[in-house]
PDB file of C-alpha atoms in Angstrom:
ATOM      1  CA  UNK A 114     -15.260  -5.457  -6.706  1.00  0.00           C
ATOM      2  CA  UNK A 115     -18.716  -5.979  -8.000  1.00  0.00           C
ATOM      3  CA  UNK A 116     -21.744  -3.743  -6.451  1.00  0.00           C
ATOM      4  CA  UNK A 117     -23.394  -6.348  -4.068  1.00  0.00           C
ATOM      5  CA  UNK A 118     -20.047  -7.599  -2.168  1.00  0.00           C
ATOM      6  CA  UNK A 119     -19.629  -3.817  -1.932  1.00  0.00           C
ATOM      7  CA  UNK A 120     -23.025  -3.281  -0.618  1.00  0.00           C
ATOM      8  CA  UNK A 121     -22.493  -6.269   1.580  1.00  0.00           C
ATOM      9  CA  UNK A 122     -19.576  -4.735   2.815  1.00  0.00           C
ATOM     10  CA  UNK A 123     -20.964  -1.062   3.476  1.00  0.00           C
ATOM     11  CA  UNK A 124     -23.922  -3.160   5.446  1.00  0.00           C
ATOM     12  CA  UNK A 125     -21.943  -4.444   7.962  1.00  0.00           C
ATOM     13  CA  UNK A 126     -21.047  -1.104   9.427  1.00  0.00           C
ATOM     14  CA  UNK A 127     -25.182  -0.461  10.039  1.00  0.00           C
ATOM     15  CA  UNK A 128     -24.948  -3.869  11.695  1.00  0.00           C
ATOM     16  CA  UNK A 129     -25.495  -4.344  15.481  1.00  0.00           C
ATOM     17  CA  UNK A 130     -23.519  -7.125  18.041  1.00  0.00           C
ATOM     18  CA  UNK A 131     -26.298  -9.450  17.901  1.00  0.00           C
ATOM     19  CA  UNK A 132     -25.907  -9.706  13.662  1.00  0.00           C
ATOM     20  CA  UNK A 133     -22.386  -9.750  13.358  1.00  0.00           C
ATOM     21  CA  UNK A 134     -22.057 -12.432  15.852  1.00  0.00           C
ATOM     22  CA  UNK A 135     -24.668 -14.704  13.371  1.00  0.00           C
ATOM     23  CA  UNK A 136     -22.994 -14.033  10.345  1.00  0.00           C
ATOM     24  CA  UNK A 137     -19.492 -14.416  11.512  1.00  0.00           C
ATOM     25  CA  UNK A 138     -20.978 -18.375  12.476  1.00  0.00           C
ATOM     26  CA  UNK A 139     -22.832 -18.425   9.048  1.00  0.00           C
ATOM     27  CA  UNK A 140     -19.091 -17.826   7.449  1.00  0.00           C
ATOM     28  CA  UNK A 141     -16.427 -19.171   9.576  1.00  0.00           C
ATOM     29  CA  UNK A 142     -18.523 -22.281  11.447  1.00  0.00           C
ATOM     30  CA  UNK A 143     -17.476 -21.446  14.604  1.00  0.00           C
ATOM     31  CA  UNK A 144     -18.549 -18.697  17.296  1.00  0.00           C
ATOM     32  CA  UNK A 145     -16.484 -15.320  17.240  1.00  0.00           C
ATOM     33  CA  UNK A 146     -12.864 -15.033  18.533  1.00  0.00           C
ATOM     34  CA  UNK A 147     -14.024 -11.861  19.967  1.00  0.00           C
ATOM     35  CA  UNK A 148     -16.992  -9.705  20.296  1.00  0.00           C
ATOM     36  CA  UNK A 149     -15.114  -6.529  19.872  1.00  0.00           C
ATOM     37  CA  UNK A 150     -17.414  -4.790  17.036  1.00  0.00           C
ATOM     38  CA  UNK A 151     -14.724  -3.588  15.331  1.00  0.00           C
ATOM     39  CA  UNK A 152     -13.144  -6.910  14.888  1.00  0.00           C
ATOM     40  CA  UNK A 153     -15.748  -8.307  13.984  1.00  0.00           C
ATOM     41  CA  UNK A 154     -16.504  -5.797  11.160  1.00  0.00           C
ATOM     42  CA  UNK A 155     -13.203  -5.869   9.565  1.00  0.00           C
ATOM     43  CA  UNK A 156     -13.138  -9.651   9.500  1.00  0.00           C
ATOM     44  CA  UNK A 157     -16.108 -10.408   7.840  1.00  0.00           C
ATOM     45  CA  UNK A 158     -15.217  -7.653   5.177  1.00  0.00           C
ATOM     46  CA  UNK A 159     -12.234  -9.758   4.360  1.00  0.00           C
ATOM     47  CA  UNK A 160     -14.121 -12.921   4.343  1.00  0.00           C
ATOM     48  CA  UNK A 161     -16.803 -11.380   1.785  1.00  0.00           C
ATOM     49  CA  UNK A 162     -14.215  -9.912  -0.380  1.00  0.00           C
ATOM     50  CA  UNK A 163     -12.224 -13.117  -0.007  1.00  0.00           C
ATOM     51  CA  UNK A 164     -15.655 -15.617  -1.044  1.00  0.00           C
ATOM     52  CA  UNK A 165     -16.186 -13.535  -3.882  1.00  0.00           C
ATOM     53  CA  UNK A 166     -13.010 -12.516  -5.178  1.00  0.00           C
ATOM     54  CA  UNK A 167     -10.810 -15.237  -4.274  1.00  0.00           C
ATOM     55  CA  UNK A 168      -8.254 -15.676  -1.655  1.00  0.00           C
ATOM     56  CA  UNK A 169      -4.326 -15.437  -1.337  1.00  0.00           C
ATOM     57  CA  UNK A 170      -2.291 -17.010  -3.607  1.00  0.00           C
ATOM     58  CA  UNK A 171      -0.646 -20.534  -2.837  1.00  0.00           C
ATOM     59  CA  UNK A 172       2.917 -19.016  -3.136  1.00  0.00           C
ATOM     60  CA  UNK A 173       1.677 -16.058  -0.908  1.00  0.00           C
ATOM     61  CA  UNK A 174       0.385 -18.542   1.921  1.00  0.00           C
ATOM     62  CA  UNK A 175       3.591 -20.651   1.610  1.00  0.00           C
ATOM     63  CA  UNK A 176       5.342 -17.211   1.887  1.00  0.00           C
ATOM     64  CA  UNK A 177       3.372 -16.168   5.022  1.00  0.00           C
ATOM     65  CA  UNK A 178       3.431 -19.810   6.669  1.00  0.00           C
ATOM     66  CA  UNK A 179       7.500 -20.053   6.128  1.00  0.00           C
ATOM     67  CA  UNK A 180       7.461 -16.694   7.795  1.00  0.00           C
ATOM     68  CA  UNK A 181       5.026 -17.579  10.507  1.00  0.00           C
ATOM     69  CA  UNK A 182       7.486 -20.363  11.149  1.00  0.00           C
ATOM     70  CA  UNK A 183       9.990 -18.306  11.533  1.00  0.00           C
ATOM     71  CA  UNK A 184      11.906 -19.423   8.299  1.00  0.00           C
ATOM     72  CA  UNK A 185      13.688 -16.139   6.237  1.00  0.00           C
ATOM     73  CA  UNK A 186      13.807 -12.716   7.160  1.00  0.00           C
ATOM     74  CA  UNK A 187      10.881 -10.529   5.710  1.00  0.00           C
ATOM     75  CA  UNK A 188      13.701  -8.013   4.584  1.00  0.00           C
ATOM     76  CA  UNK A 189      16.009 -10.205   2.780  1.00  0.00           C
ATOM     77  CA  UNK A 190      13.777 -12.620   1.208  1.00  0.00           C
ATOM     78  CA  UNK A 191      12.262 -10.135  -0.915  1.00  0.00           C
ATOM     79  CA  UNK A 192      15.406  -8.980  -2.859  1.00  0.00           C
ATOM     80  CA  UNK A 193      14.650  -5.886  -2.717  1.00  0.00           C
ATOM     81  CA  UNK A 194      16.162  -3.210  -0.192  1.00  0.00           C
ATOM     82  CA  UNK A 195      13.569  -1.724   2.071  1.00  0.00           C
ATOM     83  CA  UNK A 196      13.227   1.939   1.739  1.00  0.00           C
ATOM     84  CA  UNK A 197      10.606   3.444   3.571  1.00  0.00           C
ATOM     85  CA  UNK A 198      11.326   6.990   2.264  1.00  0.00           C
ATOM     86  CA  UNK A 199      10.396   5.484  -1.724  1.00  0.00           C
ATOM     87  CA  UNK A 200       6.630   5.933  -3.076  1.00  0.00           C
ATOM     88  CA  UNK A 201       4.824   3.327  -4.154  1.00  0.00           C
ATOM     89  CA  UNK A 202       4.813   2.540  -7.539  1.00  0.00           C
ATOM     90  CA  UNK A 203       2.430   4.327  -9.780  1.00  0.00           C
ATOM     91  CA  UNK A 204       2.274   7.457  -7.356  1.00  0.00           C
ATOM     92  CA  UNK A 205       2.802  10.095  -9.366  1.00  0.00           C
ATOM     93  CA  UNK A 206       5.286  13.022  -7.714  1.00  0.00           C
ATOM     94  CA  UNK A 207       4.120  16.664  -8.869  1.00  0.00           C
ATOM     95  CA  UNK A 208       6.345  19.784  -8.286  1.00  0.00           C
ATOM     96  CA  UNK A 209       6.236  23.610  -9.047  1.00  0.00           C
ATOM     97  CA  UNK A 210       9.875  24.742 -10.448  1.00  0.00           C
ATOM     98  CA  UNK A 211      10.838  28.132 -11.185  1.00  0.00           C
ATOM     99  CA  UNK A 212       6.801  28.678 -12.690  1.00  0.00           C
ATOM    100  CA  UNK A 213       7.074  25.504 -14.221  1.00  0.00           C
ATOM    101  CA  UNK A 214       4.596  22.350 -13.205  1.00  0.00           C
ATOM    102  CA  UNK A 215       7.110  18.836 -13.611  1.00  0.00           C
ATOM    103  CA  UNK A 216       5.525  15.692 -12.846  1.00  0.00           C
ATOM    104  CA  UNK A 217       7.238  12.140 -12.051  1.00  0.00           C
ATOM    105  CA  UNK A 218       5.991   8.679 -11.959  1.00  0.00           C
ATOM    106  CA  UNK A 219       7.484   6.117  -9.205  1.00  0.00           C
ATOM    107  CA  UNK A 220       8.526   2.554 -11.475  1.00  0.00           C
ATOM    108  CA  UNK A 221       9.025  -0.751 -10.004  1.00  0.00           C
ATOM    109  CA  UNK A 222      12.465  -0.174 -10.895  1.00  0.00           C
ATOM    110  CA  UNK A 223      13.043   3.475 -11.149  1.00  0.00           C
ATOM    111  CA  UNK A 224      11.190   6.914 -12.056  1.00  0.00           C
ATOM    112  CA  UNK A 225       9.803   8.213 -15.225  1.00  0.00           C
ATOM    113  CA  UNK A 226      10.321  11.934 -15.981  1.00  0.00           C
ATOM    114  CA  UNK A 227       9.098  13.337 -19.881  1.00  0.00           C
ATOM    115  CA  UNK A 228       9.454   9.783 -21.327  1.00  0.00           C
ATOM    116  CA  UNK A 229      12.906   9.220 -19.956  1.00  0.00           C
ATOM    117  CA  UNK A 230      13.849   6.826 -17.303  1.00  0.00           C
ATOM    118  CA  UNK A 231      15.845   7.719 -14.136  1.00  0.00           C
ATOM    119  CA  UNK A 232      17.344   5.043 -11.561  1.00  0.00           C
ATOM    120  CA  UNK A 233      16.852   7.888  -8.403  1.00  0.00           C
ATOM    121  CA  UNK A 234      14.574  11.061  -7.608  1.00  0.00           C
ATOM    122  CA  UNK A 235      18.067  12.743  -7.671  1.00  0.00           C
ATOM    123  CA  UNK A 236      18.997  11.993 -10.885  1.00  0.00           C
ATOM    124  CA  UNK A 237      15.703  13.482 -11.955  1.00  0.00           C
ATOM    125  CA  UNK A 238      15.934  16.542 -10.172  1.00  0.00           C
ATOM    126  CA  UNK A 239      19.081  16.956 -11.135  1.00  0.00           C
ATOM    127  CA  UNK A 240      17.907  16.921 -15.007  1.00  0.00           C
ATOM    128  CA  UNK A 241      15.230  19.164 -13.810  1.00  0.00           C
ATOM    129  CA  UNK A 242      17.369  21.893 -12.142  1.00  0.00           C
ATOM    130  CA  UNK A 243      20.849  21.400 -13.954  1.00  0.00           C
ATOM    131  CA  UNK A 244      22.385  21.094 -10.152  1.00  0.00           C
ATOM    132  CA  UNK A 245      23.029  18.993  -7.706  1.00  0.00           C
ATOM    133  CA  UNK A 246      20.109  18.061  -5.645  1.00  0.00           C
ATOM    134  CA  UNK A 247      19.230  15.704  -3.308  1.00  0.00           C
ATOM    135  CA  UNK A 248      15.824  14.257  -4.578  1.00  0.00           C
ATOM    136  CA  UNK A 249      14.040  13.373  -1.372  1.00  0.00           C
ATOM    137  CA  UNK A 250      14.101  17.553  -0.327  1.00  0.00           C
ATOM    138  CA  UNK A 251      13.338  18.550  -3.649  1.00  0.00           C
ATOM    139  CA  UNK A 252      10.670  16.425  -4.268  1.00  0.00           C
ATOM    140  CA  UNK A 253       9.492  17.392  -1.006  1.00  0.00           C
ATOM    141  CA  UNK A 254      10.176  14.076   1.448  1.00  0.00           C
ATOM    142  CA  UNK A 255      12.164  15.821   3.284  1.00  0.00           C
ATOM    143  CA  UNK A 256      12.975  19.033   4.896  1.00  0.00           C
ATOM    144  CA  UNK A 257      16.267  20.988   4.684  1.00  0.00           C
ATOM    145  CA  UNK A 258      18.280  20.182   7.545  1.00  0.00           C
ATOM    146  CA  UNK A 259      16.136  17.370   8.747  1.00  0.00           C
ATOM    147  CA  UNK A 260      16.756  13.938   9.106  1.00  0.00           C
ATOM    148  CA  UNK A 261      14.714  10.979   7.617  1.00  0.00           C
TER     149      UNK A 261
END
């Protein structure tokens, strides 16, 4: 993001009622759905970022409209299972064992561990201890006897 849309940005949050209320008609043409400052704030952050930056992608809005319209489930359409218990990709998972420091990366499609790829936490904490663990508790998701 460059500097001034940031500094536009940080500005809105020194910005009274009265201000917000012009700019939101200086950027959206029309007067404000609401004048809930907080709204209002969070809105026209979007709108900057989305001026300067650019805006969803077509096959995003034909995603979101389809959706809207109440065409495809969110869950299925993706082809991907939903699992809320799995990090995001790129989070990196960091864990003391036995006076030892191992660290994992979260893949699109898996988890790094030393250069080697692993289809499931378990799988690498399983490599890690030489047991049978289940990788959620050891890498610290969950606790022992608790459910998700």
């Amino acid at each position: 993001m460059t500097n001034s849309v940031l500094q536009q940005v940080t500005a809105l949050q020194n910005m009274d009622g009265t201000e917000l209320r012009k700019m939101w008609i200086q950027y959206f043409q029309s007067d404000p759905p609401s004048n809930n400052r907080g709204y209002l704030v969070k809105r026209l952050g979007y709108r900057l970022q989305e001026l300067a930056l650019g805006g969803l992608t077509p096959v995003v809005e034909e995603r979101l409209k389809a959706l809207a319209a109440g065409e495809g489930d969110p869950k299925k359409d993706t082809g991907r299972k939903q699992d809320s218990d799995r990090p995001v990709a790129g989070t990196r998972l960091i864990r003391q064992w036995k006076g030892i420091e191992h660290c994992c990366t979260v893949l699109e499609d898996g988890f790094e561990y030393e250069g080697r790829k692993f289809r499931s936490l378990s799988a690498v904490a399983n490599f890690i201890t030489g047991t049978k663990w289940n990788g959620l508790l050891f890498w610290g998701f969950r606790r022992q006897g608790s459910e998700k």
